[in-house]
Coordinates of C-alpha atoms in Angstrom, one line a residue:
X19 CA 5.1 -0.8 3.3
X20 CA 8.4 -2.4 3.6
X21 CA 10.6 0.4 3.5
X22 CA 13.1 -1.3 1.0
X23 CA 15.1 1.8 0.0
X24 CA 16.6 2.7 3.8
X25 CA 19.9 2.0 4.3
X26 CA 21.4 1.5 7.9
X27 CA 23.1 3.8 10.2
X28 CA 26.7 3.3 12.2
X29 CA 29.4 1.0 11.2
X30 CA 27.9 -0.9 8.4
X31 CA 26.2 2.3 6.3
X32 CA 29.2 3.1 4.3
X33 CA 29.5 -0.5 3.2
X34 CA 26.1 -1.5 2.4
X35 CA 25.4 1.5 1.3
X36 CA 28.2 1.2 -1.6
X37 CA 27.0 -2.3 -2.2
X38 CA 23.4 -0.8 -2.7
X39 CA 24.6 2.1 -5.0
X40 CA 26.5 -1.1 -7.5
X41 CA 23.0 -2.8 -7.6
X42 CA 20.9 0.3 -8.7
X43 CA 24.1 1.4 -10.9
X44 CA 23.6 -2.2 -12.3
X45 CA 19.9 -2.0 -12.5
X46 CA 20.1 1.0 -14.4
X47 CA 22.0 -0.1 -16.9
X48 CA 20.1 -3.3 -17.7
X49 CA 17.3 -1.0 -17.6
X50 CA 18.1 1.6 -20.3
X51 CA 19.9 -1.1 -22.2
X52 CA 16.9 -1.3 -25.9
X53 CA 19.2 -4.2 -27.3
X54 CA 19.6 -7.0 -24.5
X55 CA 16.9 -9.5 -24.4
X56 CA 14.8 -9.9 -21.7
X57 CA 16.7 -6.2 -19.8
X58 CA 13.4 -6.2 -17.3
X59 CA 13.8 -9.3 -15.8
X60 CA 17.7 -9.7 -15.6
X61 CA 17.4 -6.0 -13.9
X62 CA 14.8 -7.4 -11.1
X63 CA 16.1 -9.0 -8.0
X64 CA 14.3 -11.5 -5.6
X65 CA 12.9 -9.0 -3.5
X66 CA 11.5 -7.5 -6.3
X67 CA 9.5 -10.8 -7.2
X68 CA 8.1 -10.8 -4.2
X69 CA 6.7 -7.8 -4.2
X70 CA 5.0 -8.9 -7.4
X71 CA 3.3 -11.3 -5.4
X72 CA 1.7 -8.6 -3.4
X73 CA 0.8 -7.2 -6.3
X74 CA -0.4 -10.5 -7.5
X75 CA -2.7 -10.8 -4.3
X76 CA -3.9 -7.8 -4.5
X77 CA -5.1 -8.2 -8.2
X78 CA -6.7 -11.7 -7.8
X79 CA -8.6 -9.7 -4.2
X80 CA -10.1 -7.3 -6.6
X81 CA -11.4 -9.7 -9.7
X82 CA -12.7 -11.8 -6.9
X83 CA -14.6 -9.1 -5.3
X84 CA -16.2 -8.7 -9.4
X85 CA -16.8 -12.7 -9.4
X86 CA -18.8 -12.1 -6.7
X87 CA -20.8 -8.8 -8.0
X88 CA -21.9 -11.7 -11.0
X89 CA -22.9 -14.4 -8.7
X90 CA -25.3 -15.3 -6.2
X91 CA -25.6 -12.7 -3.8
X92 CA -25.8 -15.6 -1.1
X93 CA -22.7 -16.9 -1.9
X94 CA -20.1 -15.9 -0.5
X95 CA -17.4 -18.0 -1.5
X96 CA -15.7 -15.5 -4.3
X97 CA -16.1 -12.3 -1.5
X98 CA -13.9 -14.6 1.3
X99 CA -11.5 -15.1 -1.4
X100 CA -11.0 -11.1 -2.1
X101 CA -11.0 -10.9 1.6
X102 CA -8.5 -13.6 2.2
X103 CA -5.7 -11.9 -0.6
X104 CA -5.2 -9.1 1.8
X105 CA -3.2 -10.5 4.4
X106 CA -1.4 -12.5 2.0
X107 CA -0.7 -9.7 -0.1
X108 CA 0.8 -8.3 3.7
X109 CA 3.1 -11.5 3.9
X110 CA 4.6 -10.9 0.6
X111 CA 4.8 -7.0 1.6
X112 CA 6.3 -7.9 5.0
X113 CA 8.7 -10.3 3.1
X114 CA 10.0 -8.5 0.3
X115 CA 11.7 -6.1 2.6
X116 CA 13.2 -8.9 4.7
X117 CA 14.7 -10.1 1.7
X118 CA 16.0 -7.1 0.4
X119 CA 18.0 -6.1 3.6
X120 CA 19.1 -10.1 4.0
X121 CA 20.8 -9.8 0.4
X122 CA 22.0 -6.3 0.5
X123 CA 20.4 -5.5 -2.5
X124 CA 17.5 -3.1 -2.8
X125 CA 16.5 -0.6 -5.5
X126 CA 14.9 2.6 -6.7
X127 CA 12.7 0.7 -9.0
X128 CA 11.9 -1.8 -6.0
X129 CA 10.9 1.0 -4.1
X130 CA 8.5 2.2 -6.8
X131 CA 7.3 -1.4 -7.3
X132 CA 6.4 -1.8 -3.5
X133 CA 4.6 1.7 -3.3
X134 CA 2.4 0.1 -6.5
X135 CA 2.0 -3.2 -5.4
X136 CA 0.7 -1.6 -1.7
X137 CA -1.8 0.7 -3.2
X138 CA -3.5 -2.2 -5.3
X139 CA -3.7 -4.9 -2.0
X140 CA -4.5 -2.4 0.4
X141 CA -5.8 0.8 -1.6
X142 CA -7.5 -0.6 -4.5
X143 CA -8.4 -4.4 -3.7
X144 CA -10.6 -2.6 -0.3
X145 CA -12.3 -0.2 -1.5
X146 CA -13.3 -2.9 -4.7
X147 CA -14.7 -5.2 -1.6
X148 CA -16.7 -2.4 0.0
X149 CA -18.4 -1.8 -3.0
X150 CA -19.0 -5.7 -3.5
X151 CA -20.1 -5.9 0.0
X152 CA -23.0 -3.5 -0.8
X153 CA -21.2 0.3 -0.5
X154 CA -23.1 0.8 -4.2
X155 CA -24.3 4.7 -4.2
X156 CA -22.7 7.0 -6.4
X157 CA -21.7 9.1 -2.9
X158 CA -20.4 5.8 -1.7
X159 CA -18.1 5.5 -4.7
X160 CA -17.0 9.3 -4.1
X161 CA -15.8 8.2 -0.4
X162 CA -14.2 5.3 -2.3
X163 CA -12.5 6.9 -4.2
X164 CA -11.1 9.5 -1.4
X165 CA -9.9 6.8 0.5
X166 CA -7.5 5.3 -2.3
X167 CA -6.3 8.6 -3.1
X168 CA -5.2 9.2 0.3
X169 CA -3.3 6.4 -0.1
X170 CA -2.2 6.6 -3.4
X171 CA -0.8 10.6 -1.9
X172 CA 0.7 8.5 0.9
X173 CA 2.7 6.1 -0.7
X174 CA 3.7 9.1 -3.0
X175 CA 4.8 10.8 0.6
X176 CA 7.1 7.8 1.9
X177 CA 8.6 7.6 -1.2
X178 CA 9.7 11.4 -1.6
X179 CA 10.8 11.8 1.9
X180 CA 12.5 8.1 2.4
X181 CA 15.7 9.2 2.1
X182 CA 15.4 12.0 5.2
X183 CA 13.8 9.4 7.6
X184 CA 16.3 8.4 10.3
X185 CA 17.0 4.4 10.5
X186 CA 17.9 2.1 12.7
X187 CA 20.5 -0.5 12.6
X188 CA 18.6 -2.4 10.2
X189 CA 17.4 0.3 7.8
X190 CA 14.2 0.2 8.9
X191 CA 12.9 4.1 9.5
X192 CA 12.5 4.7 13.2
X193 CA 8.5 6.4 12.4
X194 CA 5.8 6.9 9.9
X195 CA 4.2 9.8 8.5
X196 CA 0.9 8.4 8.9
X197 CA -0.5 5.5 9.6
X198 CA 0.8 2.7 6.8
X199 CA -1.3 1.9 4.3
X200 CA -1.5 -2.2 5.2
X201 CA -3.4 -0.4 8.6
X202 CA -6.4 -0.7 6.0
X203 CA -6.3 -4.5 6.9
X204 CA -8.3 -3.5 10.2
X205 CA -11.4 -2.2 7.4
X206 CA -11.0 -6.2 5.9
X207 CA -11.4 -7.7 8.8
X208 CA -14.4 -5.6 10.2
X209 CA -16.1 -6.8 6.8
X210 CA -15.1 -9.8 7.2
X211 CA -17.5 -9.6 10.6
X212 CA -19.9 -8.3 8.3
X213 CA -19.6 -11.2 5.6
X214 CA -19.6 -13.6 8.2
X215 CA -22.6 -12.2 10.0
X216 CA -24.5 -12.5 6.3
X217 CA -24.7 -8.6 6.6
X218 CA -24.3 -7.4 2.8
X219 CA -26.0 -5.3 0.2
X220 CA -29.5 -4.2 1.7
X221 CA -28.0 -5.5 5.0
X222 CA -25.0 -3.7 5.5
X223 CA -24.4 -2.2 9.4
X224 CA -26.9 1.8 9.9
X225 CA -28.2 1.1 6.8
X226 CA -28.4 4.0 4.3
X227 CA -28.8 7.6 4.4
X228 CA -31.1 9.9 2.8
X229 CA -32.1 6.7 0.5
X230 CA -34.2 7.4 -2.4
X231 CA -32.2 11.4 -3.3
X232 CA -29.0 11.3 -4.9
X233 CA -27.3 12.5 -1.9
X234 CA -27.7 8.6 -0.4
X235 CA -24.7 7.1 0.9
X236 CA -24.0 4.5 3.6
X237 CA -22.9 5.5 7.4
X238 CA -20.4 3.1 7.6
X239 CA -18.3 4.4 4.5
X240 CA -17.1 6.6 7.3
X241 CA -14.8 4.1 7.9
X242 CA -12.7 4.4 5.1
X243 CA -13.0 8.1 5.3
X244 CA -11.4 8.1 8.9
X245 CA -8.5 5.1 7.2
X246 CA -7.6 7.5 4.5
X247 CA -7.5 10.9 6.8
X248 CA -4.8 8.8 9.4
X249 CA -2.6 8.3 6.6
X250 CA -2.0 11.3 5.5
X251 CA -2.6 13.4 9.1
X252 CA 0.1 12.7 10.4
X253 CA 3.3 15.3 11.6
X254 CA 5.1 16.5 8.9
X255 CA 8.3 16.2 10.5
X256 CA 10.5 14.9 7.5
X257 CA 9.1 18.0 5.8
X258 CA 10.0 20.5 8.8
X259 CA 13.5 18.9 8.8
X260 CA 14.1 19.6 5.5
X261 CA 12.7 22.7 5.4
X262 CA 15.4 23.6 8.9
X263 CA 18.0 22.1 6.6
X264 CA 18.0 23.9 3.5
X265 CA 17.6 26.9 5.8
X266 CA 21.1 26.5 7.5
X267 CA 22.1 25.8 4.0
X268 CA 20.8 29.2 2.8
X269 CA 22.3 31.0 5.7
X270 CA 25.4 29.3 5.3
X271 CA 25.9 30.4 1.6
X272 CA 24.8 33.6 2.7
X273 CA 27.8 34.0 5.3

């Protein structure tokens, strides 16, 4: 998560932060324009491109993950390729936001596009390899599915509460609520052990659970279950703030 939409503190906030509100101003307009050719692409910027690329990475992880469910189970060339999207879709991720505070430009629909391209590489594209990988039960898919919702309700989080974060001189928020959804590049990378090690479908790590009932599942979808709890249990302090905020506001009226 790039955190494209913060804009610095001290000297330079009123500035940049002028410049920013002329780009979105701008954006908007080539946005609700229905005449002008091709509005959607003069209205993106370069950071916005490459967050598509994230987007892009995390798409191409996920059909690879179903080239591989209608192969050979022995190879394992399609599964590496989902695998190896992820961190690529984290370069574009880490990039996107780079570029956005190099140029000075960022935007609300940039920040929408980053939340989306985020919960397709590391929400989506994951939990699509697990279930490649062998995580196949009915239960399985239920944790699955948990797991991408907690991040689809964290990325939903950042965006709502961006604006109350404090920044640093760079506009980069100073903490998370949660741990950031790219942290579910740890989970690739443990089944990337597991790929490596040839452990997949009946071979997975603990094996399975009450197999044979429709209760089964796999132990190690715990894994993901743990990923998706961390990003959304953390503090709500952006919350609390605003909640002491528009408290002092109330009181203030009231007086």
């Amino acid at each position: 998560m790039s955190r494209r939409a913060g804009a610095p503190n001290g000297a330079e906030k009123e500035s940049t932060s002028a410049g920013s509100d002329g780009a979105q101003e701008k954006q908007k307009m080539l946005l609700a324009s229905d005449t002008g050719h091709f509005s959607m692409i003069k209205a993106l910027h370069l950071a916005d491109l490459i967050t598509e690329m994230n987007g892009f990475c995390g798409i191409m992880s996920i059909f690879s993950s179903m080239r591989y469910c209608l192969g050979e189970p022995d190879n394992y060339g399609n599964l590496w390729a989902a695998l190896a999207f992820m961190p690529f879709g984290l370069f574009f991720d880490f990039m996107d936001g780079k570029v956005a505070r190099w140029r000075g430009k960022s935007s609300l629909m940039g920040q929408e596009l980053d939340s989306l391209a985020d919960l397709v590489s590391f929400g989506v594209s994951p939990a699509a390899a697990a279930f490649a990988i062998g995580l196949r039960t009915p239960v399985d898919h239920l944790f699955l599915t948990f797991f991408v919702l907690c991040g689809l309700t964290r990325l939903a989080r950042f965006n709502v509460t961006v604006a109350a974060l404090p920044k640093d001189k760079t506009g980069k928020s100073q903490y998370f609520e949660g741990t950031p959804i790219p942290t579910t590049l740890s989970i690739a990378s443990v089944m990337a052990y597991w790929v490596n090690k040839g452990w997949t479908l009946d071979n997975v790590p603990l094996g399975v659970v009450a197999k044979g009932t429709a209760f089964e599942f796999h132990p190690v979808v715990g894994v993901f279950i743990l990923s998706g709890g961390m990003e959304n249990g953390g503090e709500d302090r952006v919350a609390l703030k605003m909640l002491v905020r528009a408290k002092g506001l109330d009181d203030s009226a009231k007086g």
